[in-house]
Amino acid sequence: MDISPDHIETKIIGYGNAGRSLFITGNFPIKISPEFDSVVSNFMGDGSFGNIKSLPNYKQKNELGRRIFLTKLYNVFGKFCKNDLAYDTYWQVRIPKIIGEIIKKYYQISPTDSLNRRLPNQMKNKSRNFKIAILASFIVDEGHIGDSIEIYSGNKALLQDYLEIAESLEYRCTEIKKKKGHLTPRPSYRFRISARSSKKILADLEELKQEYPNCSLAHKQKQLEQIVRKQEIQFKRCQSRKQDILKLLDHEVNTINKLKEILPITGTTISEHLRELENKGLIERVGKVKDADIWKRMISMAPNMQGKHSPIR
């Protein structure tokens, strides 16, 4: 008769701690997936692994964010009876103690307070999809999405762990900076992910969601989508302005001041466009009028089919 652990796992219909702990129906063997690590990352943000006197819990005011976390728990560990009072009134998901124990045992997480937690090295060295799920969960709890994605925490070492993950995903990030705490003497720390990386982040999340639809930014997903839409509009407008500049340089409008008289943009923006066009080899400086550079559209040196040279259009 097969009595191996693998065989026993297939026969388990539920599990829990001794005593009056919540009973969980199913899921063995537990799969270490991006959803599993996403749950662990939520614990690092607005969760608690509990102690002798209290159950593990996760607090999230937004109902969608709270519901997605609970769904991930069910998917990974199995279902248990939700405490409706805690869920609806105190914005908490109260979690069976055994789940906290499994996570701590698997990743060798030592009991500690929120200001001394660290992300396990094993999580930081996971594959790309795991890292995206880990970072997204922390942004849901400890992030703000506006002109950029700002991630903050009173735990500088933990924040450094997430900065390393973001940089390993090739997102553009600032250094961690210190800021005075709000209504507390303790300082707060934060770093930003540039809005320039927002399109890449959104694409990564969309790819991950094809297999793990709950590994998202929850209620903050729309804010990221808005940043991407704004950038696309700005990019199209910018490309249009550059084309306008190229056309005007064909008609003797050849200094910043002359361009500024026609185009509804500032001289600083025109100067930036001119530098970009120069770096691409599309225009060149051919002299000065007083202190102003005279710009000219360059002619392509590639011969056409008749052996002549054609201007770049």
mmCIF file of C-alpha atoms in Angstrom:
data_model
loop_
_atom_site.group_PDB
_atom_site.id
_atom_site.type_symbol
_atom_site.label_atom_id
_atom_site.label_comp_id
_atom_site.label_asym_id
_atom_site.label_seq_id
_atom_site.Cartn_x
_atom_site.Cartn_y
_atom_site.Cartn_z
ATOM 1 C CA MET A 1 0.000 0.000 0.000
ATOM 2 C CA ASP A 2 1.302 3.444 -0.966
ATOM 3 C CA ILE A 3 1.561 5.606 2.176
ATOM 4 C CA SER A 4 3.996 8.169 0.801
ATOM 5 C CA PRO A 5 3.451 11.860 1.641
ATOM 6 C CA ASP A 6 2.450 12.514 -1.989
ATOM 7 C CA HIS A 7 -0.234 9.849 -1.786
ATOM 8 C CA ILE A 8 -1.493 11.135 1.578
ATOM 9 C CA GLU A 9 -1.760 14.675 0.178
ATOM 10 C CA THR A 10 -4.139 13.505 -2.548
ATOM 11 C CA LYS A 11 -6.511 12.158 0.161
ATOM 12 C CA ILE A 12 -6.645 15.334 2.284
ATOM 13 C CA ILE A 13 -10.049 17.013 2.184
ATOM 14 C CA GLY A 14 -9.342 19.727 4.739
ATOM 15 C CA TYR A 15 -6.866 20.929 7.333
ATOM 16 C CA GLY A 16 -6.422 23.336 10.232
ATOM 17 C CA ASN A 17 -4.638 23.956 13.542
ATOM 18 C CA ALA A 18 -5.494 22.146 16.729
ATOM 19 C CA GLY A 19 -8.166 23.661 18.938
ATOM 20 C CA ARG A 20 -10.771 26.117 17.668
ATOM 21 C CA SER A 21 -8.877 27.224 14.584
ATOM 22 C CA LEU A 22 -10.716 27.810 11.309
ATOM 23 C CA PHE A 23 -10.988 24.719 9.126
ATOM 24 C CA ILE A 24 -9.827 24.952 5.494
ATOM 25 C CA THR A 25 -11.343 22.807 2.749
ATOM 26 C CA GLY A 26 -8.824 21.459 0.212
ATOM 27 C CA ASN A 27 -6.077 22.263 -1.571
ATOM 28 C CA PHE A 28 -3.152 19.878 -1.375
ATOM 29 C CA PRO A 29 -0.480 19.886 -2.518
ATOM 30 C CA ILE A 30 -0.183 23.671 -2.153
ATOM 31 C CA LYS A 31 1.288 25.145 -5.335
ATOM 32 C CA ILE A 32 4.048 27.735 -5.009
ATOM 33 C CA SER A 33 2.826 30.042 -7.756
ATOM 34 C CA PRO A 34 2.884 33.806 -8.432
ATOM 35 C CA GLU A 35 -0.422 33.917 -6.493
ATOM 36 C CA PHE A 36 1.280 32.336 -3.476
ATOM 37 C CA ASP A 37 4.068 34.934 -3.512
ATOM 38 C CA SER A 38 1.531 37.673 -4.194
ATOM 39 C CA VAL A 39 -0.236 36.729 -0.945
ATOM 40 C CA VAL A 40 3.084 36.762 0.944
ATOM 41 C CA SER A 41 3.813 40.227 -0.441
ATOM 42 C CA ASN A 42 0.398 41.454 0.794
ATOM 43 C CA PHE A 43 1.392 40.245 4.254
ATOM 44 C CA MET A 44 4.549 42.364 3.968
ATOM 45 C CA GLY A 45 2.404 45.397 3.181
ATOM 46 C CA ASP A 46 -0.837 45.611 5.132
ATOM 47 C CA GLY A 47 -0.863 42.167 6.707
ATOM 48 C CA SER A 48 0.157 40.480 9.918
ATOM 49 C CA PHE A 49 1.268 36.883 10.408
ATOM 50 C CA GLY A 50 -0.370 36.898 13.831
ATOM 51 C CA ASN A 51 0.987 35.607 17.120
ATOM 52 C CA ILE A 52 -0.050 33.382 20.029
ATOM 53 C CA LYS A 53 -2.971 35.660 20.874
ATOM 54 C CA SER A 54 -4.120 36.785 17.426
ATOM 55 C CA LEU A 55 -4.878 35.302 14.024
ATOM 56 C CA PRO A 56 -3.067 36.386 10.868
ATOM 57 C CA ASN A 57 -4.957 39.158 9.120
ATOM 58 C CA TYR A 58 -4.873 41.520 6.180
ATOM 59 C CA LYS A 59 -6.404 45.000 6.146
ATOM 60 C CA GLN A 60 -7.499 46.784 2.977
ATOM 61 C CA LYS A 61 -10.112 49.541 2.925
ATOM 62 C CA ASN A 62 -10.920 49.095 -0.753
ATOM 63 C CA GLU A 63 -13.422 46.274 -1.183
ATOM 64 C CA LEU A 64 -12.060 45.176 -4.577
ATOM 65 C CA GLY A 65 -8.542 44.950 -3.200
ATOM 66 C CA ARG A 66 -9.822 43.033 -0.180
ATOM 67 C CA ARG A 67 -11.864 40.652 -2.345
ATOM 68 C CA ILE A 68 -8.957 39.941 -4.707
ATOM 69 C CA PHE A 69 -6.708 39.117 -1.757
ATOM 70 C CA LEU A 70 -9.315 36.711 -0.360
ATOM 71 C CA THR A 71 -9.703 35.071 -3.785
ATOM 72 C CA LYS A 72 -5.940 34.526 -3.985
ATOM 73 C CA LEU A 73 -6.011 32.945 -0.531
ATOM 74 C CA TYR A 74 -8.806 30.585 -1.573
ATOM 75 C CA ASN A 75 -7.015 29.661 -4.807
ATOM 76 C CA VAL A 76 -3.753 28.849 -3.066
ATOM 77 C CA PHE A 77 -4.772 27.390 0.290
ATOM 78 C CA GLY A 78 -8.431 26.390 -0.067
ATOM 79 C CA LYS A 79 -11.657 27.876 1.320
ATOM 80 C CA PHE A 80 -12.578 28.781 4.887
ATOM 81 C CA CYS A 81 -15.421 30.653 6.576
ATOM 82 C CA LYS A 82 -14.979 34.397 6.212
ATOM 83 C CA ASN A 83 -15.578 36.589 9.261
ATOM 84 C CA ASP A 84 -18.190 38.951 7.781
ATOM 85 C CA LEU A 85 -18.042 41.466 10.641
ATOM 86 C CA ALA A 86 -14.283 41.891 10.328
ATOM 87 C CA TYR A 87 -14.493 41.929 6.529
ATOM 88 C CA ASP A 88 -17.284 44.499 6.149
ATOM 89 C CA THR A 89 -16.825 46.680 9.227
ATOM 90 C CA TYR A 90 -13.097 46.646 9.965
ATOM 91 C CA TRP A 91 -11.905 46.021 6.365
ATOM 92 C CA GLN A 92 -10.049 42.926 7.501
ATOM 93 C CA VAL A 93 -9.584 39.418 6.175
ATOM 94 C CA ARG A 94 -9.020 37.233 9.223
ATOM 95 C CA ILE A 95 -6.962 34.241 8.180
ATOM 96 C CA PRO A 96 -6.645 30.734 9.631
ATOM 97 C CA LYS A 97 -3.507 30.457 11.722
ATOM 98 C CA ILE A 98 -2.247 27.466 9.768
ATOM 99 C CA ILE A 99 -1.879 29.606 6.618
ATOM 100 C CA GLY A 100 0.441 32.016 8.399
ATOM 101 C CA GLU A 101 2.402 29.068 9.789
ATOM 102 C CA ILE A 102 2.778 27.479 6.342
ATOM 103 C CA ILE A 103 4.096 30.708 4.823
ATOM 104 C CA LYS A 104 6.518 31.372 7.662
ATOM 105 C CA LYS A 105 7.774 27.792 7.567
ATOM 106 C CA TYR A 106 8.221 27.700 3.799
ATOM 107 C CA TYR A 107 10.160 30.970 3.584
ATOM 108 C CA GLN A 108 11.781 30.747 7.048
ATOM 109 C CA ILE A 109 10.234 34.070 8.082
ATOM 110 C CA SER A 110 11.058 34.962 11.676
ATOM 111 C CA PRO A 111 8.443 36.604 13.908
ATOM 112 C CA THR A 112 9.048 40.359 13.858
ATOM 113 C CA ASP A 113 7.217 43.675 13.760
ATOM 114 C CA SER A 114 6.362 45.514 10.542
ATOM 115 C CA LEU A 115 9.377 47.848 10.791
ATOM 116 C CA ASN A 116 11.815 44.946 10.775
ATOM 117 C CA ARG A 117 10.348 42.639 8.145
ATOM 118 C CA ARG A 118 12.407 41.638 5.146
ATOM 119 C CA LEU A 119 11.429 40.027 1.886
ATOM 120 C CA PRO A 120 12.936 36.514 1.787
ATOM 121 C CA ASN A 121 15.940 36.276 -0.560
ATOM 122 C CA GLN A 122 14.276 33.286 -2.185
ATOM 123 C CA MET A 123 11.432 35.564 -3.333
ATOM 124 C CA LYS A 124 13.809 38.210 -4.674
ATOM 125 C CA ASN A 125 15.491 35.604 -6.862
ATOM 126 C CA LYS A 126 12.325 34.214 -8.462
ATOM 127 C CA SER A 127 11.514 34.317 -12.188
ATOM 128 C CA ARG A 128 10.006 37.388 -13.869
ATOM 129 C CA ASN A 129 6.313 36.525 -13.410
ATOM 130 C CA PHE A 130 6.801 35.949 -9.687
ATOM 131 C CA LYS A 131 8.583 39.289 -9.313
ATOM 132 C CA ILE A 132 5.810 41.150 -11.149
ATOM 133 C CA ALA A 133 3.184 39.592 -8.846
ATOM 134 C CA ILE A 134 5.265 40.389 -5.733
ATOM 135 C CA LEU A 135 5.771 44.033 -6.721
ATOM 136 C CA ALA A 136 2.134 44.539 -7.763
ATOM 137 C CA SER A 137 0.801 43.351 -4.391
ATOM 138 C CA PHE A 138 3.054 45.746 -2.515
ATOM 139 C CA ILE A 139 1.990 48.648 -4.746
ATOM 140 C CA VAL A 140 -1.664 47.839 -3.955
ATOM 141 C CA ASP A 141 -0.904 48.198 -0.232
ATOM 142 C CA GLU A 142 1.962 50.696 -0.071
ATOM 143 C CA GLY A 143 1.845 52.557 -3.364
ATOM 144 C CA HIS A 144 0.356 55.689 -4.867
ATOM 145 C CA ILE A 145 -0.166 56.065 -8.612
ATOM 146 C CA GLY A 146 -0.230 59.634 -9.902
ATOM 147 C CA ASP A 147 2.313 61.225 -12.249
ATOM 148 C CA SER A 148 4.555 58.302 -11.303
ATOM 149 C CA ILE A 149 4.286 55.189 -9.141
ATOM 150 C CA GLU A 150 5.409 56.048 -5.636
ATOM 151 C CA ILE A 151 6.068 53.241 -3.154
ATOM 152 C CA TYR A 152 6.532 54.066 0.507
ATOM 153 C CA SER A 153 7.174 52.402 3.845
ATOM 154 C CA GLY A 154 8.500 53.125 7.307
ATOM 155 C CA ASN A 155 10.733 50.074 6.828
ATOM 156 C CA LYS A 156 13.678 51.244 4.708
ATOM 157 C CA ALA A 157 15.289 47.793 4.412
ATOM 158 C CA LEU A 158 12.047 46.236 3.183
ATOM 159 C CA LEU A 159 11.605 49.076 0.697
ATOM 160 C CA GLN A 160 15.126 48.379 -0.574
ATOM 161 C CA ASP A 161 14.072 44.772 -1.247
ATOM 162 C CA TYR A 162 11.223 45.988 -3.462
ATOM 163 C CA LEU A 163 13.459 48.539 -5.185
ATOM 164 C CA GLU A 164 15.796 45.681 -6.130
ATOM 165 C CA ILE A 165 12.863 43.747 -7.584
ATOM 166 C CA ALA A 166 11.654 46.773 -9.577
ATOM 167 C CA GLU A 167 15.144 47.408 -10.965
ATOM 168 C CA SER A 168 15.603 43.722 -11.840
ATOM 169 C CA LEU A 169 12.433 44.061 -13.957
ATOM 170 C CA GLU A 170 14.174 46.961 -15.758
ATOM 171 C CA TYR A 171 11.775 49.636 -14.520
ATOM 172 C CA ARG A 172 13.226 53.134 -14.151
ATOM 173 C CA CYS A 173 13.438 53.935 -10.446
ATOM 174 C CA THR A 174 14.689 56.731 -8.217
ATOM 175 C CA GLU A 175 16.800 56.186 -5.125
ATOM 176 C CA ILE A 176 15.073 55.759 -1.771
ATOM 177 C CA LYS A 177 14.481 59.100 -0.073
ATOM 178 C CA LYS A 178 13.584 59.922 3.491
ATOM 179 C CA LYS A 179 10.534 61.977 4.387
ATOM 180 C CA LYS A 180 9.062 63.090 7.693
ATOM 181 C CA GLY A 181 6.317 60.788 8.886
ATOM 182 C CA HIS A 182 2.699 61.963 8.824
ATOM 183 C CA LEU A 183 1.337 62.379 12.380
ATOM 184 C CA THR A 184 4.211 60.249 13.707
ATOM 185 C CA PRO A 185 7.807 60.964 14.777
ATOM 186 C CA ARG A 186 8.972 57.990 12.727
ATOM 187 C CA PRO A 187 10.354 58.825 9.291
ATOM 188 C CA SER A 188 8.894 57.453 6.081
ATOM 189 C CA TYR A 189 10.878 56.259 3.080
ATOM 190 C CA ARG A 190 9.873 56.158 -0.564
ATOM 191 C CA PHE A 191 11.066 55.606 -4.096
ATOM 192 C CA ARG A 192 9.396 56.252 -7.437
ATOM 193 C CA ILE A 193 9.025 54.212 -10.581
ATOM 194 C CA SER A 194 9.105 56.591 -13.531
ATOM 195 C CA ALA A 195 5.977 57.113 -15.591
ATOM 196 C CA ARG A 196 8.168 56.143 -18.547
ATOM 197 C CA SER A 197 8.027 52.570 -17.246
ATOM 198 C CA SER A 198 4.229 52.562 -16.901
ATOM 199 C CA LYS A 199 3.584 51.076 -20.352
ATOM 200 C CA LYS A 200 6.076 48.283 -19.661
ATOM 201 C CA ILE A 201 4.526 47.575 -16.246
ATOM 202 C CA LEU A 202 1.016 47.459 -17.714
ATOM 203 C CA ALA A 203 2.148 45.079 -20.468
ATOM 204 C CA ASP A 204 3.839 42.830 -17.886
ATOM 205 C CA LEU A 205 0.700 42.754 -15.741
ATOM 206 C CA GLU A 206 -1.551 42.003 -18.712
ATOM 207 C CA GLU A 207 0.656 39.068 -19.681
ATOM 208 C CA LEU A 208 0.703 37.751 -16.092
ATOM 209 C CA LYS A 209 -3.089 38.116 -15.784
ATOM 210 C CA GLN A 210 -3.633 35.720 -18.676
ATOM 211 C CA GLU A 211 -2.647 32.880 -16.336
ATOM 212 C CA TYR A 212 -3.171 34.543 -12.939
ATOM 213 C CA PRO A 213 -6.010 37.080 -13.322
ATOM 214 C CA ASN A 214 -5.896 38.063 -9.633
ATOM 215 C CA CYS A 215 -2.238 39.130 -9.788
ATOM 216 C CA SER A 216 -3.044 42.727 -10.645
ATOM 217 C CA LEU A 217 -3.045 46.202 -9.160
ATOM 218 C CA ALA A 218 -6.675 45.660 -8.102
ATOM 219 C CA HIS A 219 -8.382 49.059 -7.697
ATOM 220 C CA LYS A 220 -5.169 50.849 -8.741
ATOM 221 C CA GLN A 221 -5.039 49.170 -12.149
ATOM 222 C CA LYS A 222 -7.203 51.866 -13.767
ATOM 223 C CA GLN A 223 -4.884 54.577 -12.499
ATOM 224 C CA LEU A 224 -1.959 52.895 -14.241
ATOM 225 C CA GLU A 225 -4.015 52.578 -17.440
ATOM 226 C CA GLN A 226 -4.751 56.328 -17.281
ATOM 227 C CA ILE A 227 -1.027 57.127 -17.090
ATOM 228 C CA VAL A 228 -0.377 54.962 -20.149
ATOM 229 C CA ARG A 229 -3.209 56.636 -22.109
ATOM 230 C CA LYS A 230 -1.887 60.109 -21.258
ATOM 231 C CA GLN A 231 1.600 59.109 -22.363
ATOM 232 C CA GLU A 232 0.292 57.777 -25.671
ATOM 233 C CA ILE A 233 -1.542 61.061 -26.300
ATOM 234 C CA GLN A 234 1.572 63.064 -25.384
ATOM 235 C CA PHE A 235 3.740 60.889 -27.635
ATOM 236 C CA LYS A 236 1.430 61.375 -30.627
ATOM 237 C CA ARG A 237 1.300 65.122 -29.987
ATOM 238 C CA CYS A 238 5.083 65.243 -29.658
ATOM 239 C CA GLN A 239 5.589 63.352 -32.925
ATOM 240 C CA SER A 240 3.170 65.718 -34.655
ATOM 241 C CA ARG A 241 5.090 68.782 -33.372
ATOM 242 C CA LYS A 242 8.368 67.357 -34.666
ATOM 243 C CA GLN A 243 6.841 66.873 -38.093
ATOM 244 C CA ASP A 244 5.577 70.484 -37.969
ATOM 245 C CA ILE A 245 9.113 71.683 -37.183
ATOM 246 C CA LEU A 246 10.596 69.708 -40.099
ATOM 247 C CA LYS A 247 8.057 71.193 -42.505
ATOM 248 C CA LEU A 248 8.693 74.737 -41.267
ATOM 249 C CA LEU A 249 12.460 74.328 -41.666
ATOM 250 C CA ASP A 250 11.771 73.738 -45.361
ATOM 251 C CA HIS A 251 10.323 77.270 -45.567
ATOM 252 C CA GLU A 252 13.064 79.396 -44.007
ATOM 253 C CA VAL A 253 11.548 79.312 -40.530
ATOM 254 C CA ASN A 254 14.914 78.461 -39.072
ATOM 255 C CA THR A 255 15.382 79.776 -35.514
ATOM 256 C CA ILE A 256 13.668 79.000 -32.241
ATOM 257 C CA ASN A 257 12.106 82.470 -32.098
ATOM 258 C CA LYS A 258 10.641 82.115 -35.601
ATOM 259 C CA LEU A 259 9.311 78.635 -34.789
ATOM 260 C CA LYS A 260 7.833 79.951 -31.542
ATOM 261 C CA GLU A 261 5.849 82.598 -33.445
ATOM 262 C CA ILE A 262 4.041 79.863 -35.393
ATOM 263 C CA LEU A 263 3.866 76.830 -33.110
ATOM 264 C CA PRO A 264 1.693 76.828 -29.933
ATOM 265 C CA ILE A 265 4.515 75.480 -27.727
ATOM 266 C CA THR A 266 7.230 77.050 -25.597
ATOM 267 C CA GLY A 267 10.749 77.810 -26.710
ATOM 268 C CA THR A 268 12.068 75.246 -24.224
ATOM 269 C CA THR A 269 9.953 72.499 -25.781
ATOM 270 C CA ILE A 270 10.992 73.568 -29.294
ATOM 271 C CA SER A 271 14.634 73.433 -28.196
ATOM 272 C CA GLU A 272 14.141 69.882 -26.882
ATOM 273 C CA HIS A 273 12.544 68.797 -30.173
ATOM 274 C CA LEU A 274 15.384 70.369 -32.164
ATOM 275 C CA ARG A 275 17.991 68.510 -30.119
ATOM 276 C CA GLU A 276 16.186 65.200 -30.673
ATOM 277 C CA LEU A 277 15.890 65.819 -34.414
ATOM 278 C CA GLU A 278 19.572 66.775 -34.533
ATOM 279 C CA ASN A 279 20.582 63.605 -32.689
ATOM 280 C CA LYS A 280 18.620 61.571 -35.252
ATOM 281 C CA GLY A 281 20.497 63.267 -38.083
ATOM 282 C CA LEU A 282 17.408 64.957 -39.503
ATOM 283 C CA ILE A 283 18.493 68.585 -39.001
ATOM 284 C CA GLU A 284 21.752 70.504 -38.527
ATOM 285 C CA ARG A 285 22.993 73.910 -37.357
ATOM 286 C CA VAL A 286 24.297 75.958 -40.260
ATOM 287 C CA GLY A 287 25.076 79.309 -38.634
ATOM 288 C CA LYS A 288 23.843 81.970 -36.225
ATOM 289 C CA VAL A 289 21.707 85.083 -36.239
ATOM 290 C CA LYS A 290 23.067 87.115 -33.343
ATOM 291 C CA ASP A 291 23.084 84.454 -30.604
ATOM 292 C CA ALA A 292 20.412 82.231 -32.149
ATOM 293 C CA ASP A 293 21.274 79.027 -33.993
ATOM 294 C CA ILE A 294 20.061 78.711 -37.573
ATOM 295 C CA TRP A 295 18.662 75.260 -38.258
ATOM 296 C CA LYS A 296 18.353 73.480 -41.566
ATOM 297 C CA ARG A 297 16.803 70.215 -42.604
ATOM 298 C CA MET A 298 19.450 67.723 -43.727
ATOM 299 C CA ILE A 299 19.353 66.050 -47.119
ATOM 300 C CA SER A 300 19.590 62.266 -47.315
ATOM 301 C CA MET A 301 22.780 60.961 -48.959
ATOM 302 C CA ALA A 302 21.075 57.759 -50.071
ATOM 303 C CA PRO A 303 20.624 57.777 -53.922
ATOM 304 C CA ASN A 304 17.191 57.092 -55.346
ATOM 305 C CA MET A 305 16.539 54.839 -58.305
ATOM 306 C CA GLN A 306 17.480 57.630 -60.783
ATOM 307 C CA GLY A 307 20.857 58.162 -59.097
ATOM 308 C CA LYS A 308 19.748 61.451 -57.545
ATOM 309 C CA HIS A 309 19.497 62.433 -53.912
ATOM 310 C CA SER A 310 16.149 62.826 -52.202
ATOM 311 C CA PRO A 311 15.381 64.973 -49.166
ATOM 312 C CA ILE A 312 14.041 63.228 -46.080
ATOM 313 C CA ARG A 313 10.294 63.744 -45.984
#
